[in-house]
Amino acid sequence: MKLLITGGAGFIGSNFIHYWLQNHPEDTVVNFDALTYAGNLENLKDIEGNPNYQFIKGDICDKELVNEAVKGVDAIVHFAAETHVDRSIMDSAAFLRTNVLGTLNMLEAARNNGNIRFHHISTDEVFGALGPSDPAFNERTPYDPRSPYSASKAGSDHLVRAYFHTHGLPITISNCSNNYGPYMFPEKLIPLFVTNLIEGKPVPVYGDGMQVRDWIHVTDHNRGVEMILQKGKIGETYCLGGNAEKPNIEITKLIVAHLGKGEEMIEYVTDRPGHDRRYAIDFSKAKHELGWEPQIKFADGLASTIDWYVNNEPWWRSVKSGEYQEYYQKQYG
Ligand code: NAD
Ligand code: TYD
């Protein structure tokens, strides 16, 4: 099988490529990535020489290049996106371009090259925000996106479903909760806080810190995507979650304690505009239909993730200083 992975130089995509080649060493993986600020080939350095791995630097909005890249591919797993909510508040246009128009391009290329199997990676944020006692999101929850990021992901999900109904494209979608693990860009809560603390800097908690996210280890997410590719029903959506709802302040305190720092490092700062209060996922459909459920306990996954950042200081220091981009710009332009 030959897989085309978009956004494979990012956090979840690079973990997916590692996961796939470890578990399916006979398969070929093509990584199609524009290397935006969030893309980092350092994440894949160990497999650079693997004959079953190929990298193409390309923008999913580039119709011709995408059309060429998908030729001969058996399945597309579409991770590429602009992903940071805070950036979407400052500049929404890049989110609409990549997440909506880029996804449209990918769908068109899949349709025009023999109806290629297409799995779309989405987020629980498309469902909006929950109150403290609301039931968790499931596949039938109406869409109610509230940030430019989630609005653009909702738009892409609708397009993917439209290509199934209108053109018969063999699609599936997964809506997953907040991921954590190695290679996560240090602008997101967990890696930002871990690396700030190692650098002796305070950690900025938005508002009262009582916003709740459901955290899933990236390996559990990627195993879910694998099972959807293998056993998922065409045209269907699957919600994937970590069974680990936690307020931000609880995670913050766990990180501070794990690194042996004091709580004086916690700084409450102005809240994010329109900050969603709570996300939660009911993954019973994936459990019953695919036999999938998360396996990594949050306490264990968080501890190993913190340790990964402690042990991989050169990786995140070059990301935080911007050095990683200079290096790859020289190599790929
Ligand atoms: P990321 O920001 O770490 O990586 C995104 C990758 O996409 C980067 O390598 C970047 O270079 C690439 N990219 C961006 N624009 C591109 C373009 N126009 N053309 C080609 N490549 C482009 O993102 P992530 O956290 O790994 O998220 C991957 C996917 O998973 C996204 O679709 C996101 O919406 C979804 N998701 C993320 C989370 C999470 O917690 N991070 C949770 C649920 C779903
Ligand atoms: P983030 O990692 O940006 O993911 P998302 O917004 O997609 O859930 O943020 C996770 C939670 O942490 C969210 O409630 C916002 C909060 N947060 C902070 O309190 N401080 C920060 O510096 C960041 C980046 C996030």
GROMACS .gro file of N, CA, C and O in nm, residues 74-162:
model
  356
   74ASP      N    1  -0.266   0.479  -0.288
   74ASP     CA    2  -0.385   0.399  -0.252
   74ASP      C    3  -0.475   0.471  -0.153
   74ASP      O    4  -0.595   0.447  -0.148
   75ALA      N    5  -0.414   0.553  -0.067
   75ALA     CA    6  -0.495   0.625   0.033
   75ALA      C    7  -0.426   0.756   0.070
   75ALA      O    8  -0.302   0.765   0.070
   76ILE      N    9  -0.510   0.855   0.098
   76ILE     CA   10  -0.459   0.985   0.145
   76ILE      C   11  -0.504   1.002   0.290
   76ILE      O   12  -0.622   0.980   0.321
   77VAL      N   13  -0.410   1.040   0.376
   77VAL     CA   14  -0.447   1.075   0.513
   77VAL      C   15  -0.414   1.223   0.528
   77VAL      O   16  -0.297   1.264   0.523
   78HIS      N   17  -0.518   1.303   0.546
   78HIS     CA   18  -0.506   1.449   0.533
   78HIS      C   19  -0.498   1.518   0.670
   78HIS      O   20  -0.599   1.546   0.733
   79PHE      N   21  -0.372   1.542   0.712
   79PHE     CA   22  -0.346   1.611   0.840
   79PHE      C   23  -0.320   1.761   0.820
   79PHE      O   24  -0.338   1.838   0.913
   80ALA      N   25  -0.270   1.800   0.701
   80ALA     CA   26  -0.219   1.937   0.685
   80ALA      C   27  -0.326   2.040   0.720
   80ALA      O   28  -0.439   2.033   0.671
   81ALA      N   29  -0.288   2.134   0.803
   81ALA     CA   30  -0.382   2.241   0.843
   81ALA      C   31  -0.304   2.348   0.918
   81ALA      O   32  -0.193   2.324   0.967
   82GLU      N   33  -0.363   2.465   0.924
   82GLU     CA   34  -0.322   2.563   1.024
   82GLU      C   35  -0.399   2.524   1.149
   82GLU      O   36  -0.520   2.499   1.143
   83THR      N   37  -0.329   2.517   1.265
   83THR     CA   38  -0.391   2.449   1.379
   83THR      C   39  -0.399   2.528   1.510
   83THR      O   40  -0.458   2.478   1.605
   84HIS      N   41  -0.337   2.644   1.516
   84HIS     CA   42  -0.332   2.708   1.649
   84HIS      C   43  -0.440   2.815   1.664
   84HIS      O   44  -0.442   2.915   1.591
   85VAL      N   45  -0.529   2.793   1.760
   85VAL     CA   46  -0.646   2.882   1.780
   85VAL      C   47  -0.601   3.028   1.798
   85VAL      O   48  -0.659   3.119   1.738
   86ASP      N   49  -0.496   3.051   1.878
   86ASP     CA   50  -0.454   3.189   1.903
   86ASP      C   51  -0.409   3.257   1.773
   86ASP      O   52  -0.438   3.375   1.751
   87ARG      N   53  -0.341   3.184   1.686
   87ARG     CA   54  -0.300   3.241   1.556
   87ARG      C   55  -0.423   3.269   1.470
   87ARG      O   56  -0.426   3.366   1.393
   88SER      N   57  -0.525   3.185   1.480
   88SER     CA   58  -0.645   3.205   1.396
   88SER      C   59  -0.721   3.329   1.438
   88SER      O   60  -0.795   3.387   1.360
   89ILE      N   61  -0.701   3.370   1.562
   89ILE     CA   62  -0.767   3.493   1.610
   89ILE      C   63  -0.695   3.615   1.552
   89ILE      O   64  -0.756   3.714   1.514
   90MET      N   65  -0.562   3.601   1.534
   90MET     CA   66  -0.483   3.714   1.483
   90MET      C   67  -0.485   3.722   1.331
   90MET      O   68  -0.482   3.830   1.274
   91ASP      N   69  -0.488   3.605   1.262
   91ASP     CA   70  -0.487   3.604   1.114
   91ASP      C   71  -0.569   3.485   1.064
   91ASP      O   72  -0.517   3.375   1.049
   92SER      N   73  -0.696   3.512   1.037
   92SER     CA   74  -0.786   3.401   1.000
   92SER      C   75  -0.766   3.356   0.856
   92SER      O   76  -0.799   3.244   0.820
   93ALA      N   77  -0.714   3.446   0.769
   93ALA     CA   78  -0.711   3.417   0.625
   93ALA      C   79  -0.631   3.290   0.595
   93ALA      O   80  -0.673   3.207   0.514
   94ALA      N   81  -0.515   3.274   0.660
   94ALA     CA   82  -0.432   3.156   0.634
   94ALA      C   83  -0.508   3.029   0.669
   94ALA      O   84  -0.489   2.924   0.605
   95PHE      N   85  -0.596   3.035   0.767
   95PHE     CA   86  -0.674   2.917   0.810
   95PHE      C   87  -0.777   2.879   0.705
   95PHE      O   88  -0.797   2.763   0.674
   96LEU      N   89  -0.844   2.983   0.651
   96LEU     CA   90  -0.944   2.955   0.547
   96LEU      C   91  -0.876   2.900   0.423
   96LEU      O   92  -0.924   2.806   0.360
   97ARG      N   93  -0.761   2.957   0.389
   97ARG     CA   94  -0.691   2.916   0.268
   97ARG      C   95  -0.650   2.768   0.278
   97ARG      O   96  -0.689   2.687   0.195
   98THR      N   97  -0.572   2.736   0.380
   98THR     CA   98  -0.521   2.598   0.390
   98THR      C   99  -0.632   2.499   0.427
   98THR      O  100  -0.648   2.395   0.363
   99ASN      N  101  -0.709   2.531   0.530
   99ASN     CA  102  -0.800   2.430   0.585
   99ASN      C  103  -0.920   2.407   0.494
   99ASN      O  104  -0.968   2.293   0.482
  100VAL      N  105  -0.969   2.513   0.428
  100VAL     CA  106  -1.086   2.495   0.341
  100VAL      C  107  -1.043   2.476   0.196
  100VAL      O  108  -1.069   2.371   0.136
  101LEU      N  109  -0.972   2.576   0.140
  101LEU     CA  110  -0.936   2.565  -0.003
  101LEU      C  111  -0.835   2.452  -0.026
  101LEU      O  112  -0.844   2.380  -0.126
  102GLY      N  113  -0.743   2.435   0.066
  102GLY     CA  114  -0.644   2.327   0.053
  102GLY      C  115  -0.713   2.191   0.058
  102GLY      O  116  -0.680   2.101  -0.020
  103THR      N  117  -0.808   2.176   0.148
  103THR     CA  118  -0.882   2.049   0.157
  103THR      C  119  -0.961   2.025   0.028
  103THR      O  120  -0.964   1.913  -0.025
  104LEU      N  121  -1.020   2.130  -0.024
  104LEU     CA  122  -1.094   2.118  -0.151
  104LEU      C  123  -1.002   2.066  -0.262
  104LEU      O  124  -1.038   1.975  -0.338
  105ASN      N  125  -0.883   2.122  -0.268
  105ASN     CA  126  -0.782   2.078  -0.365
  105ASN      C  127  -0.749   1.931  -0.351
  105ASN      O  128  -0.736   1.858  -0.450
  106MET      N  129  -0.730   1.887  -0.227
  106MET     CA  130  -0.697   1.747  -0.200
  106MET      C  131  -0.811   1.656  -0.246
  106MET      O  132  -0.790   1.550  -0.305
  107LEU      N  133  -0.934   1.699  -0.218
  107LEU     CA  134  -1.052   1.619  -0.256
  107LEU      C  135  -1.062   1.609  -0.408
  107LEU      O  136  -1.090   1.502  -0.463
  108GLU      N  137  -1.039   1.723  -0.475
  108GLU     CA  138  -1.045   1.724  -0.622
  108GLU      C  139  -0.940   1.630  -0.681
  108GLU      O  140  -0.968   1.553  -0.773
  109ALA      N  141  -0.819   1.635  -0.625
  109ALA     CA  142  -0.711   1.549  -0.676
  109ALA      C  143  -0.746   1.403  -0.653
  109ALA      O  144  -0.724   1.317  -0.739
  110ALA      N  145  -0.806   1.372  -0.537
  110ALA     CA  146  -0.844   1.233  -0.507
  110ALA      C  147  -0.951   1.187  -0.607
  110ALA      O  148  -0.946   1.075  -0.659
  111ARG      N  149  -1.045   1.274  -0.636
  111ARG     CA  150  -1.156   1.240  -0.727
  111ARG      C  151  -1.107   1.224  -0.871
  111ARG      O  152  -1.150   1.133  -0.943
  112ASN      N  153  -1.014   1.309  -0.911
  112ASN     CA  154  -0.968   1.307  -1.050
  112ASN      C  155  -0.863   1.201  -1.078
  112ASN      O  156  -0.815   1.189  -1.190
  113ASN      N  157  -0.822   1.128  -0.975
  113ASN     CA  158  -0.719   1.026  -0.994
  113ASN      C  159  -0.769   0.890  -0.947
  113ASN      O  160  -0.698   0.817  -0.878
  114GLY      N  161  -0.892   0.860  -0.981
  114GLY     CA  162  -0.945   0.726  -0.957
  114GLY      C  163  -1.014   0.709  -0.823
  114GLY      O  164  -1.017   0.599  -0.769
  115ASN      N  165  -1.070   0.819  -0.770
  115ASN     CA  166  -1.144   0.810  -0.643
  115ASN      C  167  -1.062   0.745  -0.532
  115ASN      O  168  -1.095   0.638  -0.480
  116ILE      N  169  -0.954   0.812  -0.497
  116ILE     CA  170  -0.861   0.758  -0.395
  116ILE      C  171  -0.927   0.763  -0.257
  116ILE      O  172  -0.991   0.862  -0.221
  117ARG      N  173  -0.908   0.657  -0.181
  117ARG     CA  174  -0.956   0.651  -0.041
  117ARG      C  175  -0.899   0.771   0.035
  117ARG      O  176  -0.778   0.796   0.031
  118PHE      N  177  -0.987   0.843   0.107
  118PHE     CA  178  -0.948   0.970   0.166
  118PHE      C  179  -0.989   0.972   0.313
  118PHE      O  180  -1.108   0.964   0.346
  119HIS      N  181  -0.890   0.983   0.403
  119HIS     CA  182  -0.925   1.001   0.545
  119HIS      C  183  -0.890   1.143   0.588
  119HIS      O  184  -0.776   1.188   0.575
  120HIS      N  185  -0.990   1.210   0.643
  120HIS     CA  186  -0.974   1.349   0.684
  120HIS      C  187  -0.960   1.358   0.836
  120HIS      O  188  -1.045   1.306   0.910
  121ILE      N  189  -0.852   1.426   0.879
  121ILE     CA  190  -0.827   1.442   1.023
  121ILE      C  191  -0.892   1.571   1.070
  121ILE      O  192  -0.857   1.681   1.025
  122SER      N  193  -0.988   1.557   1.162
  122SER     CA  194  -1.050   1.679   1.214
  122SER      C  195  -1.046   1.680   1.367
  122SER      O  196  -0.978   1.599   1.429
  123THR      N  197  -1.118   1.774   1.422
  123THR     CA  198  -1.105   1.806   1.564
  123THR      C  199  -1.241   1.810   1.633
  123THR      O  200  -1.343   1.834   1.567
  124ASP      N  201  -1.241   1.791   1.765
  124ASP     CA  202  -1.367   1.804   1.840
  124ASP      C  203  -1.412   1.950   1.850
  124ASP      O  204  -1.526   1.977   1.888
  125GLU      N  205  -1.322   2.044   1.814
  125GLU     CA  206  -1.356   2.186   1.832
  125GLU      C  207  -1.469   2.231   1.739
  125GLU      O  208  -1.532   2.333   1.763
  126VAL      N  209  -1.496   2.153   1.632
  126VAL     CA  210  -1.605   2.188   1.539
  126VAL      C  211  -1.741   2.183   1.609
  126VAL      O  212  -1.837   2.243   1.562
  127PHE      N  213  -1.751   2.111   1.723
  127PHE     CA  214  -1.880   2.095   1.790
  127PHE      C  215  -1.912   2.210   1.885
  127PHE      O  216  -2.021   2.213   1.944
  128GLY      N  217  -1.816   2.301   1.907
  128GLY     CA  218  -1.842   2.415   1.995
  128GLY      C  219  -1.794   2.390   2.135
  128GLY      O  220  -1.693   2.323   2.156
  129ALA      N  221  -1.867   2.447   2.234
  129ALA     CA  222  -1.823   2.437   2.373
  129ALA      C  223  -1.935   2.378   2.458
  129ALA      O  224  -2.053   2.404   2.433
  130LEU      N  225  -1.895   2.299   2.560
  130LEU     CA  226  -1.993   2.234   2.648
  130LEU      C  227  -2.000   2.306   2.783
  130LEU      O  228  -1.900   2.362   2.830
  131GLY      N  229  -2.119   2.298   2.847
  131GLY     CA  230  -2.131   2.339   2.986
  131GLY      C  231  -2.081   2.226   3.074
  131GLY      O  232  -2.060   2.114   3.027
  132PRO      N  233  -2.065   2.254   3.207
  132PRO     CA  234  -2.003   2.155   3.296
  132PRO      C  235  -2.074   2.021   3.298
  132PRO      O  236  -2.008   1.916   3.312
  133SER      N  237  -2.208   2.018   3.285
  133SER     CA  238  -2.275   1.888   3.295
  133SER      C  239  -2.337   1.842   3.163
  133SER      O  240  -2.416   1.747   3.160
  134ASP      N  241  -2.303   1.908   3.052
  134ASP     CA  242  -2.354   1.863   2.921
  134ASP      C  243  -2.295   1.727   2.886
  134ASP      O  244  -2.181   1.698   2.921
  135PRO      N  245  -2.373   1.645   2.810
  135PRO     CA  246  -2.313   1.520   2.763
  135PRO      C  247  -2.201   1.547   2.664
  135PRO      O  248  -2.201   1.650   2.596
  136ALA      N  249  -2.107   1.453   2.655
  136ALA     CA  250  -1.990   1.470   2.567
  136ALA      C  251  -2.034   1.473   2.420
  136ALA      O  252  -2.141   1.425   2.385
  137PHE      N  253  -1.949   1.531   2.334
  137PHE     CA  254  -1.976   1.533   2.189
  137PHE      C  255  -1.978   1.391   2.136
  137PHE      O  256  -1.899   1.306   2.178
  138ASN      N  257  -2.067   1.367   2.037
  138ASN     CA  258  -2.058   1.242   1.962
  138ASN      C  259  -2.082   1.275   1.814
  138ASN      O  260  -2.094   1.392   1.777
  139GLU      N  261  -2.088   1.173   1.731
  139GLU     CA  262  -2.094   1.193   1.585
  139GLU      C  263  -2.223   1.263   1.542
  139GLU      O  264  -2.231   1.314   1.430
  140ARG      N  265  -2.324   1.266   1.628
  140ARG     CA  266  -2.450   1.332   1.591
  140ARG      C  267  -2.462   1.472   1.649
  140ARG      O  268  -2.562   1.540   1.630
  141THR      N  269  -2.362   1.518   1.721
  141THR     CA  270  -2.367   1.653   1.780
  141THR      C  271  -2.365   1.756   1.666
  141THR      O  272  -2.280   1.748   1.577
  142PRO      N  273  -2.461   1.853   1.668
  142PRO     CA  274  -2.459   1.954   1.562
  142PRO      C  275  -2.332   2.040   1.567
  142PRO      O  276  -2.278   2.065   1.675
  143TYR      N  277  -2.285   2.081   1.450
  143TYR     CA  278  -2.165   2.165   1.444
  143TYR      C  279  -2.197   2.305   1.498
  143TYR      O  280  -2.301   2.363   1.468
  144ASP      N  281  -2.103   2.360   1.577
  144ASP     CA  282  -2.122   2.494   1.634
  144ASP      C  283  -1.985   2.558   1.660
  144ASP      O  284  -1.952   2.593   1.773
  145PRO      N  285  -1.901   2.571   1.552
  145PRO     CA  286  -1.764   2.619   1.575
  145PRO      C  287  -1.764   2.764   1.622
  145PRO      O  288  -1.850   2.842   1.580
  146ARG      N  289  -1.667   2.797   1.708
  146ARG     CA  290  -1.670   2.930   1.769
  146ARG      C  291  -1.540   3.008   1.754
  146ARG      O  292  -1.530   3.121   1.799
  147SER      N  293  -1.436   2.947   1.692
  147SER     CA  294  -1.313   3.022   1.664
  147SER      C  295  -1.289   3.014   1.513
  147SER      O  296  -1.341   2.923   1.447
  148PRO      N  297  -1.211   3.107   1.457
  148PRO     CA  298  -1.182   3.096   1.314
  148PRO      C  299  -1.117   2.961   1.280
  148PRO      O  300  -1.143   2.905   1.174
  149TYR      N  301  -1.034   2.907   1.371
  149TYR     CA  302  -0.975   2.774   1.347
  149TYR      C  303  -1.085   2.669   1.334
  149TYR      O  304  -1.092   2.595   1.234
  150SER      N  305  -1.173   2.662   1.436
  150SER     CA  306  -1.273   2.554   1.432
  150SER      C  307  -1.373   2.576   1.319
  150SER      O  308  -1.422   2.479   1.260
  151ALA      N  309  -1.400   2.704   1.285
  151ALA     CA  310  -1.491   2.730   1.173
  151ALA      C  311  -1.430   2.678   1.042
  151ALA      O  312  -1.499   2.620   0.958
  152SER      N  313  -1.297   2.697   1.028
  152SER     CA  314  -1.234   2.650   0.903
  152SER      C  315  -1.229   2.498   0.900
  152SER      O  316  -1.248   2.437   0.794
  153LYS      N  317  -1.208   2.433   1.015
  153LYS     CA  318  -1.208   2.286   1.018
  153LYS      C  319  -1.350   2.233   0.992
  153LYS      O  320  -1.369   2.132   0.924
  154ALA      N  321  -1.451   2.304   1.046
  154ALA     CA  322  -1.590   2.262   1.020
  154ALA      C  323  -1.618   2.270   0.870
  154ALA      O  324  -1.676   2.178   0.811
  155GLY      N  325  -1.572   2.379   0.807
  155GLY     CA  326  -1.591   2.394   0.662
  155GLY      C  327  -1.528   2.278   0.587
  155GLY      O  328  -1.588   2.221   0.494
  156SER      N  329  -1.408   2.238   0.629
  156SER     CA  330  -1.341   2.129   0.559
  156SER      C  331  -1.416   1.997   0.579
  156SER      O  332  -1.432   1.919   0.486
  157ASP      N  333  -1.468   1.973   0.699
  157ASP     CA  334  -1.543   1.849   0.725
  157ASP      C  335  -1.666   1.843   0.633
  157ASP      O  336  -1.698   1.738   0.576
  158HIS      N  337  -1.736   1.956   0.621
  158HIS     CA  338  -1.857   1.959   0.537
  158HIS      C  339  -1.822   1.928   0.391
  158HIS      O  340  -1.893   1.855   0.324
  159LEU      N  341  -1.708   1.984   0.346
  159LEU     CA  342  -1.666   1.958   0.207
  159LEU      C  343  -1.635   1.811   0.186
  159LEU      O  344  -1.671   1.753   0.084
  160VAL      N  345  -1.567   1.751   0.284
  160VAL     CA  346  -1.529   1.609   0.271
  160VAL      C  347  -1.656   1.525   0.260
  160VAL      O  348  -1.668   1.438   0.173
  161ARG      N  349  -1.755   1.553   0.346
  161ARG     CA  350  -1.882   1.477   0.339
  161ARG      C  351  -1.954   1.504   0.207
  161ARG      O  352  -2.013   1.414   0.148
  162ALA      N  353  -1.946   1.629   0.160
  162ALA     CA  354  -2.012   1.663   0.033
  162ALA      C  355  -1.952   1.583  -0.083
  162ALA      O  356  -2.025   1.541  -0.173
   0.00000   0.00000   0.00000
